[in-house]
Amino acid sequence: MKLPPHEQTQSLWILVASPTIWAVHFLACYTTAAVWCAKMAETGGDLGAARWAIGVYTAAALIGIAIVGWRGFVRQSFEQVPPPFDADTIEDRVRFLEYAALLLSILSAIATIFVALAAVFIGTCD
Amino acid sequence: MFRFHAFSTSSLHGFCPRSARTGRWGRNALWFTCLLTISFLITGCEGIQSALNPAGRDAALIAQLYWWMVGGAVIIWLIVVGLAVYALQINATEHDYNVTRFWVIGGGAVAPTIILTVLLVYGLSMMPTLLEPAPEGSQTITVIGKQWWWKVRYHLPEGQAVELANEIRLPVDEPVQFYLESADVIHSFWIPSLGGKVDMLPGRQTRLTLHPQRTGIYRGVCAEYCGGSHAKMSFEVVVMERDAFDTWLEQQQAPAKSASNELAERGESVFLAHGCGACHTIRGTKANGKIAPDLTHYGSRLRLAASALPQTRDALKEWIAHPKQTKPGVHMPSFALLSEDDLTALAAYLEGLQ
């Protein structure tokens, strides 16, 4: 795979993509549970459908993070150059960004699972 | 004591400054500091308001989680400090790439992830037990947090309720269902010896189940800052045998007894004449106010002013005359205008409300 020496490949957006998915997932889980418990369930009521929704959010978030992480893995291993990626070249800058994106994807995936674990163990609105 | 004799002083040499190592004074100072620290730590586990001295099923679970986390933290600390000491001892030569990689990835990412996951799953797995509602037919109590006292409503099997304040009594070895509300700002209901804390939110009702397992007197507190006298908002919790609890609850349902002597009769007149009944209720009298604590059985309570003062006549007189000196911002007006004789009579009347 050849890296296109283009301005866009050095974009910082790829770096924040996975943490952003994690943040949106957290917000979506929190909002869904809050609205469900406030509007649809009684005090101490069942989380019910909100748990399924959190399951769907989690699956979607993990797929998104996996895509970003896979892209990072493939691009950082371009030409099998080992780290550190600190040369003043487009290739090294891209490798650095993609490597950081890969590591952040792993962190985001773990954090997303941690968020979802609460819904696995807690089945009520209490 | 504390197995100190099992250690040799030489084991401490690595951690104390050279000046402290040399003389007897230095060693004594070190032992004294250790003893003082451990004494403070151990005495902190005792008392009526300690989460580390559990008297209920839920508090025991939470204490167990705490000790596991302390144990884990100590082990991690020892490993980290051990590695730091090791790093100071070794020669700074070039290290094998794979070994370095193992320590950085294994120690920096994999190990923390595994430890955090285990602790998270262990903690979360307790939640269903802690959140489980009490079975049908259990004693149900609604507690309403107010600045800065507690309205307590015992629900009776016949569908009626009896309203009390600032003290909670519970039967031992039985689950109790609490419904928690707030009349003004966010409070948090916490009896550390019996269980975890749950917020009391305006406009919402939250729920807590407790399982007291040991008779005794404990203290509950407000665990969410709720204004100037937040720290003066606590309550006594008495865990009793079932028979004693039934007797107490029956007594609390009864209206107040009439004043039993001349002094108390005068106190009752002072109470009604000065408008105390506009805010306080004393069942069986004309006093039927709803915005301040129910005083029908005030004399049976262990402490005064949401546990801010001891239950003594002097403290009660001081409270009536100058409530804001004890609780800044409290809604109760000052009754410093009352004569000493009137205050004494009023206190005698309230004390007689057993």
Tab-separated table of C-alpha atoms in Angstrom:
chain	number	residue	atom	x	y	z
A	1	MET	CA	0.000	0.000	0.000
A	2	LYS	CA	1.403	3.352	-0.998
A	3	LEU	CA	0.611	6.411	1.052
A	4	PRO	CA	-0.557	9.332	-1.038
A	5	PRO	CA	1.627	12.338	-0.098
A	6	HIS	CA	-1.398	14.525	0.249
A	7	GLU	CA	-2.396	17.136	2.784
A	8	GLN	CA	-5.556	15.196	3.723
A	9	THR	CA	-3.659	12.130	4.863
A	10	GLN	CA	-2.106	14.241	7.607
A	11	SER	CA	-5.481	15.292	8.995
A	12	LEU	CA	-5.844	15.230	12.758
A	13	TRP	CA	-9.474	14.134	12.498
A	14	ILE	CA	-8.506	10.473	12.332
A	15	LEU	CA	-6.817	10.907	15.714
A	16	VAL	CA	-9.990	12.022	17.479
A	17	ALA	CA	-12.399	9.750	15.590
A	18	SER	CA	-12.404	6.823	18.052
A	19	PRO	CA	-12.507	8.925	21.258
A	20	THR	CA	-15.377	10.861	19.660
A	21	ILE	CA	-17.283	7.623	19.002
A	22	TRP	CA	-16.670	6.652	22.639
A	23	ALA	CA	-17.973	10.064	23.837
A	24	VAL	CA	-21.064	9.914	21.605
A	25	HIS	CA	-21.733	6.333	22.760
A	26	PHE	CA	-21.509	7.421	26.402
A	27	LEU	CA	-23.847	10.357	25.810
A	28	ALA	CA	-26.329	8.205	23.873
A	29	CYS	CA	-26.382	5.516	26.603
A	30	TYR	CA	-26.786	8.090	29.348
A	31	THR	CA	-29.524	10.014	27.534
A	32	THR	CA	-31.449	6.897	26.540
A	33	ALA	CA	-31.401	5.495	30.078
A	34	ALA	CA	-32.347	8.891	31.567
A	35	VAL	CA	-35.267	9.449	29.186
A	36	TRP	CA	-36.463	5.855	29.523
A	37	CYS	CA	-36.397	5.967	33.328
A	38	ALA	CA	-37.928	9.451	33.555
A	39	LYS	CA	-40.680	9.083	30.981
A	40	MET	CA	-41.419	5.417	30.456
A	41	ALA	CA	-40.530	3.416	33.554
A	42	GLU	CA	-41.812	3.638	37.099
A	43	THR	CA	-39.451	4.221	40.025
A	44	GLY	CA	-37.367	1.101	40.259
A	45	GLY	CA	-38.759	-0.001	36.908
A	46	ASP	CA	-37.068	-2.269	34.420
A	47	LEU	CA	-34.475	-0.791	32.039
A	48	GLY	CA	-35.946	-3.135	29.433
A	49	ALA	CA	-35.768	-1.675	25.943
A	50	ALA	CA	-33.134	0.857	27.018
A	51	ARG	CA	-30.737	-2.051	27.609
A	52	TRP	CA	-31.334	-3.325	24.084
A	53	ALA	CA	-30.750	0.173	22.726
A	54	ILE	CA	-27.478	0.385	24.662
A	55	GLY	CA	-26.516	-2.999	23.196
A	56	VAL	CA	-27.149	-1.696	19.653
A	57	TYR	CA	-25.223	1.538	20.357
A	58	THR	CA	-22.326	-0.502	21.718
A	59	ALA	CA	-22.191	-2.794	18.695
A	60	ALA	CA	-22.303	0.204	16.324
A	61	ALA	CA	-19.646	2.071	18.323
A	62	LEU	CA	-17.315	-0.937	18.408
A	63	ILE	CA	-17.688	-1.448	14.647
A	64	GLY	CA	-16.850	2.235	14.044
A	65	ILE	CA	-13.849	2.090	16.390
A	66	ALA	CA	-12.681	-1.153	14.760
A	67	ILE	CA	-12.776	0.481	11.304
A	68	VAL	CA	-10.722	3.450	12.500
A	69	GLY	CA	-8.328	1.160	14.388
A	70	TRP	CA	-7.874	-1.156	11.378
A	71	ARG	CA	-7.163	1.788	9.103
A	72	GLY	CA	-4.610	3.042	11.638
A	73	PHE	CA	-2.997	-0.398	11.889
A	74	VAL	CA	-2.697	-0.787	8.119
A	75	ARG	CA	-1.327	2.694	7.488
A	76	GLN	CA	1.123	2.815	10.375
A	77	SER	CA	2.654	-0.473	9.212
A	78	PHE	CA	3.248	0.946	5.717
A	79	GLU	CA	6.553	-0.432	4.390
A	80	GLN	CA	7.087	-2.176	7.750
A	81	VAL	CA	9.061	0.727	9.211
A	82	PRO	CA	9.423	0.309	12.988
A	83	PRO	CA	8.769	3.250	15.338
A	84	PRO	CA	9.681	5.930	16.288
A	85	PHE	CA	7.928	7.879	13.525
A	86	ASP	CA	9.636	11.186	14.130
A	87	ALA	CA	11.254	12.112	10.828
A	88	ASP	CA	10.197	15.352	9.161
A	89	THR	CA	8.503	13.578	6.272
A	90	ILE	CA	4.914	13.171	5.172
A	91	GLU	CA	5.224	9.387	5.481
A	92	ASP	CA	6.390	9.548	9.098
A	93	ARG	CA	3.793	12.117	10.044
A	94	VAL	CA	1.077	9.904	8.597
A	95	ARG	CA	2.534	6.834	10.308
A	96	PHE	CA	2.614	8.686	13.623
A	97	LEU	CA	-0.985	9.886	13.304
A	98	GLU	CA	-2.245	6.455	12.288
A	99	TYR	CA	-0.280	4.719	15.053
A	100	ALA	CA	-1.729	7.134	17.621
A	101	ALA	CA	-5.191	6.586	16.096
A	102	LEU	CA	-4.707	2.811	16.505
A	103	LEU	CA	-3.726	3.132	20.179
A	104	LEU	CA	-6.593	5.538	20.871
A	105	SER	CA	-8.961	3.100	19.166
A	106	ILE	CA	-7.880	0.334	21.553
A	107	LEU	CA	-8.406	2.675	24.518
A	108	SER	CA	-11.790	3.811	23.170
A	109	ALA	CA	-12.957	0.233	22.596
A	110	ILE	CA	-12.118	-0.722	26.188
A	111	ALA	CA	-13.803	2.418	27.540
A	112	THR	CA	-16.910	1.786	25.415
A	113	ILE	CA	-17.160	-1.770	26.766
A	114	PHE	CA	-16.734	-0.448	30.322
A	115	VAL	CA	-19.628	1.972	29.765
A	116	ALA	CA	-21.826	-0.817	28.392
A	117	LEU	CA	-20.954	-3.163	31.279
A	118	ALA	CA	-23.111	-1.059	33.606
A	119	ALA	CA	-26.167	-1.963	31.517
A	120	VAL	CA	-25.183	-5.645	31.603
A	121	PHE	CA	-25.238	-5.762	35.411
A	122	ILE	CA	-27.859	-3.151	36.275
A	123	GLY	CA	-31.326	-3.974	35.024
A	124	THR	CA	-33.403	-1.370	36.837
A	125	CYS	CA	-33.753	2.400	36.943
A	126	ASP	CA	-32.617	2.623	40.592
B	1	MET	CA	0.488	-4.797	69.858
B	2	PHE	CA	-0.052	-4.570	66.094
B	3	ARG	CA	2.678	-7.230	65.751
B	4	PHE	CA	5.359	-4.580	65.832
B	5	HIS	CA	7.590	-6.931	67.804
B	6	ALA	CA	7.723	-9.230	64.827
B	7	PHE	CA	9.750	-6.642	62.908
B	8	SER	CA	13.340	-5.808	63.377
B	9	THR	CA	14.273	-2.134	63.412
B	10	SER	CA	16.725	-2.889	60.653
B	11	SER	CA	13.784	-3.387	58.287
B	12	LEU	CA	12.983	0.300	58.638
B	13	HIS	CA	16.475	1.543	57.963
B	14	GLY	CA	15.942	1.880	54.285
B	15	PHE	CA	13.043	4.284	54.788
B	16	CYS	CA	14.279	6.659	57.480
B	17	PRO	CA	16.797	9.490	57.189
B	18	ARG	CA	20.325	8.887	58.391
B	19	SER	CA	19.911	11.311	61.297
B	20	ALA	CA	16.956	9.287	62.523
B	21	ARG	CA	18.852	6.032	62.267
B	22	THR	CA	21.690	7.007	64.499
B	23	GLY	CA	20.296	7.652	67.968
B	24	ARG	CA	17.738	6.101	70.250
B	25	TRP	CA	15.736	9.306	69.848
B	26	GLY	CA	15.451	8.799	66.123
B	27	ARG	CA	14.245	5.222	66.478
B	28	ASN	CA	11.768	6.159	69.185
B	29	ALA	CA	10.418	9.001	67.063
B	30	LEU	CA	9.956	6.621	64.150
B	31	TRP	CA	8.130	4.043	66.273
B	32	PHE	CA	5.986	6.770	67.823
B	33	THR	CA	5.024	8.107	64.384
B	34	CYS	CA	4.137	4.613	63.144
B	35	LEU	CA	2.068	3.872	66.263
B	36	LEU	CA	0.262	7.198	66.029
B	37	THR	CA	-0.520	6.721	62.337
B	38	ILE	CA	-1.795	3.166	62.779
B	39	SER	CA	-3.816	4.164	65.864
B	40	PHE	CA	-5.494	6.929	63.881
B	41	LEU	CA	-6.196	4.548	61.024
B	42	ILE	CA	-7.620	1.840	63.271
B	43	THR	CA	-9.747	4.132	65.449
B	44	GLY	CA	-11.177	5.579	62.217
B	45	CYS	CA	-12.785	2.192	61.555
B	46	GLU	CA	-14.854	2.321	64.754
B	47	GLY	CA	-17.830	4.428	65.755
B	48	ILE	CA	-21.479	4.853	64.890
B	49	GLN	CA	-20.839	6.501	61.553
B	50	SER	CA	-18.227	4.259	60.003
B	51	ALA	CA	-18.678	2.463	56.703
B	52	LEU	CA	-15.842	0.180	57.839
B	53	ASN	CA	-17.809	-1.017	60.856
B	54	PRO	CA	-20.762	-2.543	59.001
B	55	ALA	CA	-23.958	-3.441	60.831
B	56	GLY	CA	-25.967	-4.299	57.730
B	57	ARG	CA	-25.718	-6.602	54.712
B	58	ASP	CA	-25.216	-3.814	52.185
B	59	ALA	CA	-22.589	-1.980	54.242
B	60	ALA	CA	-20.728	-5.284	54.653
B	61	LEU	CA	-20.669	-5.759	50.865
B	62	ILE	CA	-19.423	-2.217	50.316
B	63	ALA	CA	-16.772	-2.608	53.038
B	64	GLN	CA	-15.675	-5.872	51.393
B	65	LEU	CA	-15.291	-4.075	48.051
B	66	TYR	CA	-13.329	-1.322	49.802
B	67	TRP	CA	-10.894	-3.774	51.413
B	68	TRP	CA	-10.351	-5.595	48.111
B	69	MET	CA	-9.564	-2.275	46.471
B	70	VAL	CA	-7.214	-1.291	49.312
B	71	GLY	CA	-5.489	-4.667	49.000
B	72	GLY	CA	-5.182	-4.241	45.224
B	73	ALA	CA	-3.873	-0.697	45.623
B	74	VAL	CA	-1.252	-1.816	48.156
B	75	ILE	CA	-0.045	-4.602	45.860
B	76	ILE	CA	0.148	-2.232	42.867
B	77	TRP	CA	1.958	0.354	44.990
B	78	LEU	CA	4.484	-2.217	46.179
B	79	ILE	CA	5.122	-3.405	42.618
B	80	VAL	CA	5.530	0.145	41.282
B	81	VAL	CA	7.812	1.253	44.124
B	82	GLY	CA	9.685	-2.052	43.888
B	83	LEU	CA	10.293	-1.477	40.177
B	84	ALA	CA	11.375	2.113	40.855
B	85	VAL	CA	13.902	0.891	43.444
B	86	TYR	CA	15.033	-1.830	41.022
B	87	ALA	CA	15.442	0.800	38.293
B	88	LEU	CA	17.727	2.782	40.601
B	89	GLN	CA	19.901	-0.270	41.266
B	90	ILE	CA	20.455	-1.638	37.769
B	91	ASN	CA	23.158	-0.486	35.390
B	92	ALA	CA	21.924	1.784	32.620
B	93	THR	CA	23.012	-0.369	29.721
B	94	GLU	CA	21.114	-1.008	26.524
B	95	HIS	CA	18.139	-3.250	27.150
B	96	ASP	CA	16.733	-5.983	25.012
B	97	TYR	CA	14.032	-4.548	22.741
B	98	ASN	CA	11.525	-7.326	23.409
B	99	VAL	CA	11.994	-7.167	27.212
B	100	THR	CA	11.463	-3.407	27.168
B	101	ARG	CA	8.413	-3.836	24.984
B	102	PHE	CA	7.035	-6.457	27.380
B	103	TRP	CA	7.348	-4.138	30.386
B	104	VAL	CA	5.981	-1.052	28.624
B	105	ILE	CA	2.996	-2.747	26.980
B	106	GLY	CA	2.408	-5.354	29.673
B	107	GLY	CA	2.876	-3.079	32.679
B	108	GLY	CA	1.579	0.105	31.100
B	109	ALA	CA	-1.467	-1.124	29.202
B	110	VAL	CA	-2.373	-4.798	29.614
B	111	ALA	CA	-2.010	-5.121	33.402
B	112	PRO	CA	-3.982	-1.928	34.245
B	113	THR	CA	-6.725	-2.966	31.823
B	114	ILE	CA	-7.034	-6.422	33.389
B	115	ILE	CA	-6.984	-5.027	36.948
B	116	LEU	CA	-9.563	-2.336	36.142
B	117	THR	CA	-11.798	-4.831	34.359
B	118	VAL	CA	-11.709	-7.256	37.295
B	119	LEU	CA	-12.469	-4.478	39.805
B	120	LEU	CA	-15.238	-3.029	37.626
B	121	VAL	CA	-16.923	-6.397	37.067
B	122	TYR	CA	-16.551	-7.280	40.764
B	123	GLY	CA	-18.074	-3.931	41.818
B	124	LEU	CA	-20.864	-4.013	39.235
B	125	SER	CA	-21.744	-7.617	40.089
B	126	MET	CA	-22.730	-6.388	43.583
B	127	MET	CA	-25.229	-3.908	42.175
B	128	PRO	CA	-28.181	-6.270	41.566
B	129	THR	CA	-27.987	-7.379	45.224
B	130	LEU	CA	-27.671	-3.799	46.485
B	131	LEU	CA	-30.528	-2.564	44.293
B	132	GLU	CA	-32.897	-5.451	44.963
B	133	PRO	CA	-36.195	-4.137	46.370
B	134	ALA	CA	-37.427	-5.394	49.730
B	135	PRO	CA	-40.043	-8.152	49.444
B	136	GLU	CA	-43.732	-7.305	49.633
B	137	GLY	CA	-44.852	-6.768	53.223
B	138	SER	CA	-41.534	-5.326	54.441
B	139	GLN	CA	-41.491	-2.191	56.544
B	140	THR	CA	-41.687	0.811	54.220
B	141	ILE	CA	-40.444	4.257	55.188
B	142	THR	CA	-40.534	7.497	53.216
B	143	VAL	CA	-37.851	10.009	54.158
B	144	ILE	CA	-38.060	13.593	52.897
B	145	GLY	CA	-34.928	15.729	53.105
B	146	LYS	CA	-35.473	19.381	54.032
B	147	GLN	CA	-33.048	22.163	54.859
B	148	TRP	CA	-31.809	20.954	57.403
B	149	TRP	CA	-33.826	18.139	58.897
B	150	TRP	CA	-35.536	14.869	57.947
B	151	LYS	CA	-39.247	14.172	57.718
B	152	VAL	CA	-39.798	10.449	58.320
B	153	ARG	CA	-43.039	8.701	57.397
B	154	TYR	CA	-43.624	5.099	58.522
B	155	HIS	CA	-46.157	3.317	56.330
B	156	LEU	CA	-48.399	1.001	58.308
B	157	PRO	CA	-49.903	-2.264	57.039
B	158	GLU	CA	-53.426	-0.805	57.112
B	159	GLY	CA	-52.440	1.803	54.553
B	160	GLN	CA	-52.084	4.589	57.097
B	161	ALA	CA	-48.864	6.386	57.919
B	162	VAL	CA	-47.324	7.959	60.969
B	163	GLU	CA	-45.119	11.006	60.580
B	164	LEU	CA	-41.992	11.474	62.691
B	165	ALA	CA	-38.774	13.428	62.329
B	166	ASN	CA	-35.010	13.257	62.676
B	167	GLU	CA	-34.796	9.714	63.999
B	168	ILE	CA	-35.253	6.337	62.366
B	169	ARG	CA	-35.797	3.043	64.105
B	170	LEU	CA	-35.535	-0.255	62.271
B	171	PRO	CA	-36.191	-3.922	63.059
B	172	VAL	CA	-33.065	-6.077	63.004
B	173	ASP	CA	-32.597	-8.861	60.419
B	174	GLU	CA	-35.419	-7.614	58.199
B	175	PRO	CA	-35.216	-5.795	54.876
B	176	VAL	CA	-36.568	-2.259	54.989
B	177	GLN	CA	-37.709	-0.337	51.934
B	178	PHE	CA	-36.932	3.396	51.879
B	179	TYR	CA	-38.493	5.882	49.470
B	180	LEU	CA	-36.455	9.071	49.354
B	181	GLU	CA	-37.653	12.547	48.376
B	182	SER	CA	-36.546	16.130	48.743
B	183	ALA	CA	-38.637	19.195	49.502
B	184	ASP	CA	-36.089	21.796	48.411
B	185	VAL	CA	-32.553	21.064	47.177
B	186	ILE	CA	-30.572	17.894	46.480
B	187	HIS	CA	-29.767	15.948	49.640
B	188	SER	CA	-28.255	12.487	49.985
B	189	PHE	CA	-29.419	9.857	52.455
B	190	TRP	CA	-26.590	7.860	53.975
B	191	ILE	CA	-26.344	5.546	56.986
B	192	PRO	CA	-22.701	4.432	56.575
B	193	SER	CA	-22.981	1.505	58.989
B	194	LEU	CA	-26.005	0.063	57.172
B	195	GLY	CA	-25.520	0.707	53.455
B	196	GLY	CA	-24.693	2.982	50.569
B	197	LYS	CA	-25.887	6.504	49.941
B	198	VAL	CA	-28.721	7.517	47.628
B	199	ASP	CA	-29.509	11.040	46.436
B	200	MET	CA	-32.801	12.747	47.325
B	201	LEU	CA	-33.846	14.818	44.325
B	202	PRO	CA	-36.585	17.484	44.184
B	203	GLY	CA	-39.466	16.238	42.043
B	204	ARG	CA	-38.300	12.639	42.023
B	205	GLN	CA	-38.525	9.634	44.286
B	206	THR	CA	-35.507	7.383	44.692
B	207	ARG	CA	-35.307	4.052	46.439
B	208	LEU	CA	-33.011	2.284	48.877
B	209	THR	CA	-33.223	-1.094	50.575
B	210	LEU	CA	-31.354	-1.739	53.817
B	211	HIS	CA	-30.862	-4.967	55.776
B	212	PRO	CA	-29.760	-4.136	59.344
B	213	GLN	CA	-28.046	-7.113	60.968
B	214	ARG	CA	-26.893	-5.836	64.346
B	215	THR	CA	-28.865	-3.983	67.011
B	216	GLY	CA	-27.422	-0.691	68.170
B	217	ILE	CA	-27.392	3.041	67.609
B	218	TYR	CA	-25.896	4.404	64.397
B	219	ARG	CA	-25.833	7.768	62.680
B	220	GLY	CA	-27.162	8.799	59.310
B	221	VAL	CA	-26.016	11.933	57.531
B	222	CYS	CA	-26.744	14.092	54.536
B	223	ALA	CA	-23.979	13.231	52.080
B	224	GLU	CA	-24.626	15.976	49.515
B	225	TYR	CA	-23.838	19.611	50.320
B	226	CYS	CA	-27.238	21.246	50.716
B	227	GLY	CA	-26.583	24.688	52.160
B	228	GLY	CA	-25.018	26.489	55.096
B	229	SER	CA	-26.024	24.014	57.803
B	230	HIS	CA	-25.490	20.880	55.739
B	231	ALA	CA	-23.087	19.503	58.359
B	232	LYS	CA	-25.795	19.902	61.045
B	233	MET	CA	-28.251	17.644	59.221
B	234	SER	CA	-27.959	14.137	60.576
B	235	PHE	CA	-30.134	11.645	62.438
B	236	GLU	CA	-29.868	8.768	64.847
B	237	VAL	CA	-30.678	5.270	63.642
B	238	VAL	CA	-31.739	2.716	66.242
B	239	VAL	CA	-31.773	-0.920	65.150
B	240	MET	CA	-33.999	-2.907	67.510
B	241	GLU	CA	-35.393	-6.387	68.026
B	242	ARG	CA	-38.767	-6.871	66.315
B	243	ASP	CA	-40.781	-6.821	69.579
B	244	ALA	CA	-39.174	-3.612	70.803
B	245	PHE	CA	-39.669	-2.057	67.366
B	246	ASP	CA	-43.383	-2.937	67.333
B	247	THR	CA	-43.840	-1.454	70.793
B	248	TRP	CA	-42.011	1.712	69.773
B	249	LEU	CA	-43.976	2.119	66.532
B	250	GLU	CA	-47.266	1.615	68.361
B	251	GLN	CA	-46.250	4.262	70.868
B	252	GLN	CA	-45.309	6.672	68.063
B	253	GLN	CA	-48.755	6.285	66.456
B	254	ALA	CA	-50.512	7.438	69.621
B	255	PRO	CA	-51.372	11.125	70.073
B	256	ALA	CA	-49.353	13.150	72.574
B	257	LYS	CA	-50.077	12.653	76.242
B	258	SER	CA	-51.504	15.610	78.131
B	259	ALA	CA	-49.122	17.727	80.150
B	260	SER	CA	-48.486	15.833	83.364
B	261	ASN	CA	-47.658	18.648	85.778
B	262	GLU	CA	-48.080	22.363	86.296
B	263	LEU	CA	-44.792	23.314	84.663
B	264	ALA	CA	-45.577	21.278	81.560
B	265	GLU	CA	-49.094	22.718	81.401
B	266	ARG	CA	-47.594	26.191	81.374
B	267	GLY	CA	-45.180	25.034	78.668
B	268	GLU	CA	-48.065	23.822	76.524
B	269	SER	CA	-49.763	27.219	76.885
B	270	VAL	CA	-46.506	28.964	75.880
B	271	PHE	CA	-46.202	26.623	72.889
B	272	LEU	CA	-49.694	27.402	71.618
B	273	ALA	CA	-49.702	31.093	72.546
B	274	HIS	CA	-46.501	31.878	70.667
B	275	GLY	CA	-47.613	30.252	67.451
B	276	CYS	CA	-45.274	27.218	67.527
B	277	GLY	CA	-48.211	25.158	66.290
B	278	ALA	CA	-48.258	27.072	63.012
B	279	CYS	CA	-45.143	25.175	61.962
B	280	HIS	CA	-45.021	22.108	64.254
B	281	THR	CA	-47.558	19.344	64.753
B	282	ILE	CA	-48.261	17.790	68.116
B	283	ARG	CA	-50.972	15.239	67.474
B	284	GLY	CA	-53.772	15.461	70.009
B	285	THR	CA	-53.398	19.236	70.410
B	286	LYS	CA	-54.316	22.261	68.289
B	287	ALA	CA	-50.770	22.384	66.895
B	288	ASN	CA	-50.999	21.085	63.337
B	289	GLY	CA	-48.300	22.925	61.371
B	290	LYS	CA	-46.678	20.990	58.555
B	291	ILE	CA	-43.523	22.891	57.674
B	292	ALA	CA	-41.365	21.965	60.677
B	293	PRO	CA	-40.608	18.648	62.428
B	294	ASP	CA	-43.469	16.757	64.069
B	295	LEU	CA	-43.026	17.024	67.853
B	296	THR	CA	-45.708	14.581	69.011
B	297	HIS	CA	-43.116	12.304	70.620
B	298	TYR	CA	-40.196	14.702	70.692
B	299	GLY	CA	-39.178	13.581	74.208
B	300	SER	CA	-38.511	10.018	73.023
B	301	ARG	CA	-35.802	11.089	70.581
B	302	LEU	CA	-32.146	10.617	71.359
B	303	ARG	CA	-30.919	13.963	70.082
B	304	LEU	CA	-32.168	17.433	69.257
B	305	ALA	CA	-32.300	19.599	66.110
B	306	ALA	CA	-31.510	16.845	63.569
B	307	SER	CA	-28.803	15.467	65.839
B	308	ALA	CA	-27.011	18.815	66.068
B	309	LEU	CA	-27.446	19.054	69.855
B	310	PRO	CA	-27.670	16.632	72.781
B	311	GLN	CA	-31.097	15.924	74.264
B	312	THR	CA	-30.744	18.091	77.379
B	313	ARG	CA	-32.967	20.803	78.801
B	314	ASP	CA	-30.254	23.463	78.520
B	315	ALA	CA	-29.579	22.600	74.874
B	316	LEU	CA	-33.310	22.708	74.105
B	317	LYS	CA	-33.734	26.112	75.746
B	318	GLU	CA	-30.707	27.432	73.869
B	319	TRP	CA	-32.081	26.027	70.614
B	320	ILE	CA	-35.510	27.657	71.078
B	321	ALA	CA	-34.007	31.008	72.041
B	322	HIS	CA	-31.199	31.137	69.464
B	323	PRO	CA	-31.640	28.455	66.777
B	324	LYS	CA	-29.459	30.271	64.237
B	325	GLN	CA	-26.461	30.063	66.558
B	326	THR	CA	-26.591	26.293	66.197
B	327	LYS	CA	-27.776	26.156	62.594
B	328	PRO	CA	-26.997	29.257	60.529
B	329	GLY	CA	-29.772	29.897	58.018
B	330	VAL	CA	-32.346	27.706	59.761
B	331	HIS	CA	-35.967	28.682	59.060
B	332	MET	CA	-37.029	28.511	62.709
B	333	PRO	CA	-37.264	32.037	64.142
B	334	SER	CA	-35.540	33.038	67.349
B	335	PHE	CA	-37.655	33.002	70.522
B	336	ALA	CA	-35.231	34.995	72.648
B	337	LEU	CA	-38.212	37.146	73.661
B	338	LEU	CA	-39.418	34.354	75.959
B	339	SER	CA	-38.647	34.749	79.647
B	340	GLU	CA	-36.374	32.216	81.361
B	341	ASP	CA	-39.395	30.754	83.166
B	342	ASP	CA	-41.330	30.383	79.921
B	343	LEU	CA	-38.361	28.706	78.233
B	344	THR	CA	-37.992	26.279	81.141
B	345	ALA	CA	-41.712	25.482	81.048
B	346	LEU	CA	-41.655	25.001	77.270
B	347	ALA	CA	-38.649	22.692	77.510
B	348	ALA	CA	-40.328	20.697	80.292
B	349	TYR	CA	-43.467	20.302	78.169
B	350	LEU	CA	-41.541	19.116	75.113
B	351	GLU	CA	-39.417	16.714	77.162
B	352	GLY	CA	-42.617	15.177	78.492
B	353	LEU	CA	-43.800	14.284	74.968
B	354	GLN	CA	-42.586	10.714	75.237
